[in-house]
PDB file of C-alpha atoms in Angstrom:
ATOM      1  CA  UNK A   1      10.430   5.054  12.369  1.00 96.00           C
ATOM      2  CA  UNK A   2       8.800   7.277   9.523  1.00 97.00           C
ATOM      3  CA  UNK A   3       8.352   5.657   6.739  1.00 97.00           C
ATOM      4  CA  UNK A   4       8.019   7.150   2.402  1.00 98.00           C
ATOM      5  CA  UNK A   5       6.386   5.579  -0.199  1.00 97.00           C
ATOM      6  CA  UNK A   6       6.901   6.737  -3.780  1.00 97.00           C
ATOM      7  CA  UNK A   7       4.270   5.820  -6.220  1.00 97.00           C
ATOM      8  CA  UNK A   8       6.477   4.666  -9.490  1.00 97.00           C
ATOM      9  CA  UNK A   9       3.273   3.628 -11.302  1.00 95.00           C
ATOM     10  CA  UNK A  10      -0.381   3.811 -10.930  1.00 94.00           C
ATOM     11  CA  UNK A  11      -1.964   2.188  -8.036  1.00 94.00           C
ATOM     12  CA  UNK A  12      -4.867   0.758  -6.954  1.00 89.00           C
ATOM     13  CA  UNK A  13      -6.133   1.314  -3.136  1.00 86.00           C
ATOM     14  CA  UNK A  14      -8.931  -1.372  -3.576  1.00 71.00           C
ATOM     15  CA  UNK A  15     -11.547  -0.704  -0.949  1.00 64.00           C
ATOM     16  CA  UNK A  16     -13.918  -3.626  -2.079  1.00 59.00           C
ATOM     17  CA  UNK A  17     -16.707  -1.625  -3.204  1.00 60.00           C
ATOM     18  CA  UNK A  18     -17.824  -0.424  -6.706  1.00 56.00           C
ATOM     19  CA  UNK A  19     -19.676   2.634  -7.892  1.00 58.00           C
ATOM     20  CA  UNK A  20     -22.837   1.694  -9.871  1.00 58.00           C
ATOM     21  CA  UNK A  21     -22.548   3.222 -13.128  1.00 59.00           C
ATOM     22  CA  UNK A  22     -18.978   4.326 -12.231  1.00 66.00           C
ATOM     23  CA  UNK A  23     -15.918   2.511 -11.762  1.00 65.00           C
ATOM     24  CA  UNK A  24     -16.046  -1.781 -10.748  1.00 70.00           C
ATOM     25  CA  UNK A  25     -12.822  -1.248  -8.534  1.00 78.00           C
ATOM     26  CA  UNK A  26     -12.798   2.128  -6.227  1.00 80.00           C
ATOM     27  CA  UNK A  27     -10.391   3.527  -4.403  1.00 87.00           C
ATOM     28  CA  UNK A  28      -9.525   3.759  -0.056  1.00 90.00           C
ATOM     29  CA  UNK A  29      -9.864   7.186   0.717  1.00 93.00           C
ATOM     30  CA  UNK A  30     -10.667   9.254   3.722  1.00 94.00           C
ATOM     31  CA  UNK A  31     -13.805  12.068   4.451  1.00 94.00           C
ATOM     32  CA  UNK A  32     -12.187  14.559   2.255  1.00 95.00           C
ATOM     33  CA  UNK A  33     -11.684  12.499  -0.747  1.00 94.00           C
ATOM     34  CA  UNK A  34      -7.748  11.789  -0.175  1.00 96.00           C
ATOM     35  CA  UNK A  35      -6.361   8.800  -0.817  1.00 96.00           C
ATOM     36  CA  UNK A  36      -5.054   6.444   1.532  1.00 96.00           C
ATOM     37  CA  UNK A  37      -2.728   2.908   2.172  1.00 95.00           C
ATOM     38  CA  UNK A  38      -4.101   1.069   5.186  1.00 94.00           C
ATOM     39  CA  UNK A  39      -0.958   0.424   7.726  1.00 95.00           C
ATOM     40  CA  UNK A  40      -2.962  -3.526   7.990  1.00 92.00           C
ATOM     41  CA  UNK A  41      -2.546  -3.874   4.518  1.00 92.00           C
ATOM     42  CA  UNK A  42       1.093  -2.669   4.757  1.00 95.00           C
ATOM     43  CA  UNK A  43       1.777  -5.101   7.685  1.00 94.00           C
ATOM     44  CA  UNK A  44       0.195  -8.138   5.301  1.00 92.00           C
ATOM     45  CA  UNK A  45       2.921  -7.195   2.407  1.00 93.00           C
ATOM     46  CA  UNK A  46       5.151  -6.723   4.990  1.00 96.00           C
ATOM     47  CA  UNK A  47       4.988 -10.291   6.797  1.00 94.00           C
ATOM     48  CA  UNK A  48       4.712 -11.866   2.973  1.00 92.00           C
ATOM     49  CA  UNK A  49       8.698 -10.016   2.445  1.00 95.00           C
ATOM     50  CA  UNK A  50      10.087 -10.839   5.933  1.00 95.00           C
ATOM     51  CA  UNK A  51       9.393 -14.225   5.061  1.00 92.00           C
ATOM     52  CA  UNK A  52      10.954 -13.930   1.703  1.00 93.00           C
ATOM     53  CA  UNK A  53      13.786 -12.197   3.192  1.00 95.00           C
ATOM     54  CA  UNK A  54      14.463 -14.127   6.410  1.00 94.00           C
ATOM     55  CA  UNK A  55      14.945 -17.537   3.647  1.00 92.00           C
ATOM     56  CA  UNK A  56      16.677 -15.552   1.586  1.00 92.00           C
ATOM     57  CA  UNK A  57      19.298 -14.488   4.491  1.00 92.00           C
ATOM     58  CA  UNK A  58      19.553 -18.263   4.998  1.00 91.00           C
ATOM     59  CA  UNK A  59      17.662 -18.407   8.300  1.00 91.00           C
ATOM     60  CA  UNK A  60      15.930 -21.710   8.911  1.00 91.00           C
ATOM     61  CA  UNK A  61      12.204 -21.608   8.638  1.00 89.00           C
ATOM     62  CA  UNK A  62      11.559 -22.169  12.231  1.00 90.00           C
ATOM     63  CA  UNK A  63      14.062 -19.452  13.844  1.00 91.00           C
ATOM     64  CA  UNK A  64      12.139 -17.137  10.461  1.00 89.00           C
ATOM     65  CA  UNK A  65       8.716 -18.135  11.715  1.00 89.00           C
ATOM     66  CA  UNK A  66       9.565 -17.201  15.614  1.00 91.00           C
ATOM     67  CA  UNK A  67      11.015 -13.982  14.251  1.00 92.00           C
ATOM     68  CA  UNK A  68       7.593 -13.271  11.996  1.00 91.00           C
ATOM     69  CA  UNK A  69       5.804 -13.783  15.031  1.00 90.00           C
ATOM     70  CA  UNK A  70       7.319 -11.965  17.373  1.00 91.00           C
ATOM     71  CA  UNK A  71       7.555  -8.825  15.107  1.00 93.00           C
ATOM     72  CA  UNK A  72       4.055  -9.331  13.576  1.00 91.00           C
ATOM     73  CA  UNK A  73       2.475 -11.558  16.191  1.00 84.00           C
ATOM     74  CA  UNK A  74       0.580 -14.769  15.244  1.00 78.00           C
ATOM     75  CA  UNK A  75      -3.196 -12.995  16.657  1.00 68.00           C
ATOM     76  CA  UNK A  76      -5.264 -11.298  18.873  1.00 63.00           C
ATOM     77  CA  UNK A  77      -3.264 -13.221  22.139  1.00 62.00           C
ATOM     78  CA  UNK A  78       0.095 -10.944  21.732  1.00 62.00           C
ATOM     79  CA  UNK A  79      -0.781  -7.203  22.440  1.00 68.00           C
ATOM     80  CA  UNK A  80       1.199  -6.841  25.184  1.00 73.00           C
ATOM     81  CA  UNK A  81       4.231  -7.237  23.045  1.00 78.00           C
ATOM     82  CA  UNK A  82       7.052  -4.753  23.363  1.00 79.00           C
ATOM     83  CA  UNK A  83       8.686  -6.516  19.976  1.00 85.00           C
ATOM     84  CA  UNK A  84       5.062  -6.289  17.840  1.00 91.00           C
ATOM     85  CA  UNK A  85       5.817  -3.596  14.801  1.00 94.00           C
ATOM     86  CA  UNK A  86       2.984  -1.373  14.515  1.00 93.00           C
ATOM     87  CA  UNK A  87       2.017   0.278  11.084  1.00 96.00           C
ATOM     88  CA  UNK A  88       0.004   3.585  10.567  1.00 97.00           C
ATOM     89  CA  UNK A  89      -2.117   4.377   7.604  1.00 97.00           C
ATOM     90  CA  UNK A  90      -0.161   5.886   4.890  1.00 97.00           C
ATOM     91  CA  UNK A  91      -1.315   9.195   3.919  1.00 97.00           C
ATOM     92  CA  UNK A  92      -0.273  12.332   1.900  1.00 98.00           C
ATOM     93  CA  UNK A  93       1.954  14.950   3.862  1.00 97.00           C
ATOM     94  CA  UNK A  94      -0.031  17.810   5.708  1.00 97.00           C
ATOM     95  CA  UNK A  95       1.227  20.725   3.944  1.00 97.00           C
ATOM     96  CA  UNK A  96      -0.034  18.480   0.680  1.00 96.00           C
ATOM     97  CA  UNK A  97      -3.156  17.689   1.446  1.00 96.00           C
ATOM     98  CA  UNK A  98      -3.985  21.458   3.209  1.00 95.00           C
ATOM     99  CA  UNK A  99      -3.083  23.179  -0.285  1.00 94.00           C
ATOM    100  CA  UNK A 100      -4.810  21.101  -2.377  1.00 94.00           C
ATOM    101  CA  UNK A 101      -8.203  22.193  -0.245  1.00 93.00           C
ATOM    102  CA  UNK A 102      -7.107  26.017  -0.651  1.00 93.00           C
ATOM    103  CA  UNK A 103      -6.729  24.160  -4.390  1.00 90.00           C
ATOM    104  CA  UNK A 104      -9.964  22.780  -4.833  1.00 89.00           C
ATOM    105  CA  UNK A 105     -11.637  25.374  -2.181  1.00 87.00           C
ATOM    106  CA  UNK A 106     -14.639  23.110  -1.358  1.00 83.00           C
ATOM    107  CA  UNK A 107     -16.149  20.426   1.125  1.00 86.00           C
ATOM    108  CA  UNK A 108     -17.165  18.281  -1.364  1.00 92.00           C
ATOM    109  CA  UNK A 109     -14.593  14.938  -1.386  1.00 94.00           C
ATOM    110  CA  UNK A 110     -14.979  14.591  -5.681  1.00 92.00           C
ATOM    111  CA  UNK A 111     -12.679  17.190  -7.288  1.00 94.00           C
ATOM    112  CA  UNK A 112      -9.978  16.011  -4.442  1.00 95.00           C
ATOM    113  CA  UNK A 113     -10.338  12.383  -5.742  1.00 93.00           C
ATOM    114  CA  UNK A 114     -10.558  13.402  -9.453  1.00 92.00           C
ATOM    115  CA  UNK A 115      -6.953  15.278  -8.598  1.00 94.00           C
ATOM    116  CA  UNK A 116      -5.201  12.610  -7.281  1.00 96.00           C
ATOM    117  CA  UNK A 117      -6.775   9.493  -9.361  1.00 94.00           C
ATOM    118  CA  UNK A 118      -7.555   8.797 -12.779  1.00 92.00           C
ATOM    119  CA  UNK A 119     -10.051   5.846 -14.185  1.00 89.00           C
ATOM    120  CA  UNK A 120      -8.809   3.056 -16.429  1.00 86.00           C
ATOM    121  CA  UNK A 121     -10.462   0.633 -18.516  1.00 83.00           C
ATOM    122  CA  UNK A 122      -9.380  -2.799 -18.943  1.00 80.00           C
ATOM    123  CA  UNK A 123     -11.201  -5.724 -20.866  1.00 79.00           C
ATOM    124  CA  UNK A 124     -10.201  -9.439 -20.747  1.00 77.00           C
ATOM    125  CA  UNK A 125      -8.438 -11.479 -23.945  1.00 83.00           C
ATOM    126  CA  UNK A 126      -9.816 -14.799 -24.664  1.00 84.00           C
ATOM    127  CA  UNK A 127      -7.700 -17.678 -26.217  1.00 86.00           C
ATOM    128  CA  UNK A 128      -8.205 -15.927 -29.840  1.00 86.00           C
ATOM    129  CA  UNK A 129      -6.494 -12.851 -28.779  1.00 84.00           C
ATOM    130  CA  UNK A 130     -10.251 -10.895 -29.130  1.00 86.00           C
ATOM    131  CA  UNK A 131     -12.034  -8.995 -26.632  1.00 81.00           C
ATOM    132  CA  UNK A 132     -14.068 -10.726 -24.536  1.00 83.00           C
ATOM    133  CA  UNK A 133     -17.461  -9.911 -25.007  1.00 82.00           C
ATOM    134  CA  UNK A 134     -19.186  -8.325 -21.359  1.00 77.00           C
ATOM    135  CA  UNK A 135     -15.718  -7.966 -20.072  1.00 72.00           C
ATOM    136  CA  UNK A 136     -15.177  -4.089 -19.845  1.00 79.00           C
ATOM    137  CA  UNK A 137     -14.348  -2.714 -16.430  1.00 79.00           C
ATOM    138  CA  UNK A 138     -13.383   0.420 -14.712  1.00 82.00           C
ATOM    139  CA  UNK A 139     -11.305   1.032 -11.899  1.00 82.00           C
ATOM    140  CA  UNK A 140     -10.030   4.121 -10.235  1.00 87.00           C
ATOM    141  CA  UNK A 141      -6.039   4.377  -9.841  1.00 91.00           C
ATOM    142  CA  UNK A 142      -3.651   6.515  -7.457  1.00 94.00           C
ATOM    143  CA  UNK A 143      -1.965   8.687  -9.994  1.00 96.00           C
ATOM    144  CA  UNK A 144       1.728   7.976 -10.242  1.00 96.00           C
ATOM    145  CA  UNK A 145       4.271  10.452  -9.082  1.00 97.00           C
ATOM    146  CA  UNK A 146       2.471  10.800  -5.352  1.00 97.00           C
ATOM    147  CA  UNK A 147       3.947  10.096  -2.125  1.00 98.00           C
ATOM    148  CA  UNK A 148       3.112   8.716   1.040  1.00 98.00           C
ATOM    149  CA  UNK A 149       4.274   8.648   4.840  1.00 98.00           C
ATOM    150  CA  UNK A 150       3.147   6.594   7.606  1.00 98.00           C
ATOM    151  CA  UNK A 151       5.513   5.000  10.650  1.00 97.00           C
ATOM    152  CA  UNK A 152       6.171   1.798  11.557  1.00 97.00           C
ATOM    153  CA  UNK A 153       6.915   1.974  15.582  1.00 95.00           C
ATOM    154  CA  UNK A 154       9.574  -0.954  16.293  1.00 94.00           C
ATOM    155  CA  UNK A 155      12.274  -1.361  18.552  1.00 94.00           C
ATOM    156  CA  UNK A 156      16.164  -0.581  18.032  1.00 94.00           C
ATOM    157  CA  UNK A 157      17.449  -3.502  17.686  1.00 94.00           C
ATOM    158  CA  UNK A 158      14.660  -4.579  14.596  1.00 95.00           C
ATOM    159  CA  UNK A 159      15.289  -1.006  12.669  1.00 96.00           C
ATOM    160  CA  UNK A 160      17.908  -2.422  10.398  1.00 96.00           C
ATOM    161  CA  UNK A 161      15.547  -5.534   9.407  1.00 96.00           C
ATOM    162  CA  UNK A 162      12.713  -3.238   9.126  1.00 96.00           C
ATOM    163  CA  UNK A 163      14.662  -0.860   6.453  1.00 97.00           C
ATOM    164  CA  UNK A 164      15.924  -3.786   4.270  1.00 96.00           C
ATOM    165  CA  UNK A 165      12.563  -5.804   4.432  1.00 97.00           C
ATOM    166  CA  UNK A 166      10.757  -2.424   3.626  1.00 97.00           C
ATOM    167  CA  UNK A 167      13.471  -2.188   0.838  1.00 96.00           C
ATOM    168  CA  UNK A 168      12.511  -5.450  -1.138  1.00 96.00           C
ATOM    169  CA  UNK A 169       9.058  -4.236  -1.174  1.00 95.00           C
ATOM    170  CA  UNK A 170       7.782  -3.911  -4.916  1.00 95.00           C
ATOM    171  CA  UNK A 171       4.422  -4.068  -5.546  1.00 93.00           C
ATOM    172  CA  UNK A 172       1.406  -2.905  -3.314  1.00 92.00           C
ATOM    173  CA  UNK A 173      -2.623  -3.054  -3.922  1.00 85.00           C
ATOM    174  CA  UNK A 174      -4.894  -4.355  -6.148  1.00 79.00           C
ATOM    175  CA  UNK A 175      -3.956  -5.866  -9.954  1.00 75.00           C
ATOM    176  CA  UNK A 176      -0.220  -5.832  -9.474  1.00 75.00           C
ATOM    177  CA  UNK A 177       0.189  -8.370 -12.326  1.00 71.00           C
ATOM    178  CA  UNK A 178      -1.369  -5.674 -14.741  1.00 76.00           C
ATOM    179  CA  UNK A 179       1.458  -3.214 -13.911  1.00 78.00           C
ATOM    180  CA  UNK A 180      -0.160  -1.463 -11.272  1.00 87.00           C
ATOM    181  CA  UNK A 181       1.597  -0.582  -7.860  1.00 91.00           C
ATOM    182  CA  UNK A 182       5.171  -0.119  -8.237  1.00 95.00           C
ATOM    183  CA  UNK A 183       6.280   0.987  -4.799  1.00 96.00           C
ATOM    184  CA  UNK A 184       9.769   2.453  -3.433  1.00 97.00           C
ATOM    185  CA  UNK A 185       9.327   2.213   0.163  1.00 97.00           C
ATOM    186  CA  UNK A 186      12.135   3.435   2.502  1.00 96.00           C
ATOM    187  CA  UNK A 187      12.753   4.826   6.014  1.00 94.00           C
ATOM    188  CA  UNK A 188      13.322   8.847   6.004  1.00 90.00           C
TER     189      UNK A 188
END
């Protein structure tokens, strides 16, 4: 099933590192400086809402724990699954990302970041409603507006639960209770 994700706000990718002198949060991207959503990441928001979902349907926690498992599998012991979902990477189209290097017309990964990101500064509030001092940080955001396709690859009979569980799913990525990462996710 191919799977779209709209970017309704800014987003952060989080790849755990930080440029020195540059931003404290950076952003996942790939060789030529495009942003990307790791499908491992997606399948970790994913379980997180099929949980939600399955209680919310009014299935008892053990029959919505069996069915967690046997779509996202409880470890390394179920590969040989035929029910296991499996989630790609979420990247921008083809056609997008092959303009935007006629666009930019170099190798170098920077101006294709710098296209599709922006950095933001953010400061913590202490209890006085002041700045706190040594609190300044940076991090690099997915611009808004950009969309995303991966697939999840499922069987039939799941593709209805997979669509409504993808449905509920709001927020992605890093500082989502700043306002960053408001997803629409759907199948196309």
């Amino acid at each position: 099933m191919k799977i779209k994700m709209e970017l309704l706000s800014d987003v952060i990718f989080g790849n755990g590192m930080s440029v020195p002198g540059g931003e404290d949060i950076s952003v996942l991207c790939d060789s030529n400086g495009f942003p990307y959503y790791k499908g491992g990441t997606l399948k970790g928001i994913f379980r997180e809402e099929l949980e939600r979902y399955l209680d919310w349907e009014g299935m008892d926690e053990q029959s919505g724990k069996e069915t967690s498992a046997r779509l996202l599998g409880t470890g390394g012991e179920d590969r040989d699954n035929p029910d296991k979902l499996v989630f790609s990477d979420l990247t921008l189209s083809e056609p997008v990302k092959n303009r935007i290097l006629q666009e930019t017309g170099t190798e170098d990964p920077q101006p294709v970041l710098d296209m599709l990101t922006n950095i933001r500064t953010f400061t913590r509030i202490d209890e006085s409603g002041m700045v706190e001092e040594g609190s300044l940080r940076s991090g690099r955001c997915v611009n808004r507006g950009l969309i995303f396709y991966g697939e999840i690859q499922c069987m039939e009979r799941d593709e209805e639960l997979v669509k409504n569980v993808l449905a509920v799913i709001k927020w992605i990525g890093s500082m989502r209770n700043r306002g960053f990462g408001k997803v629409r996710l759907s199948a196309v």
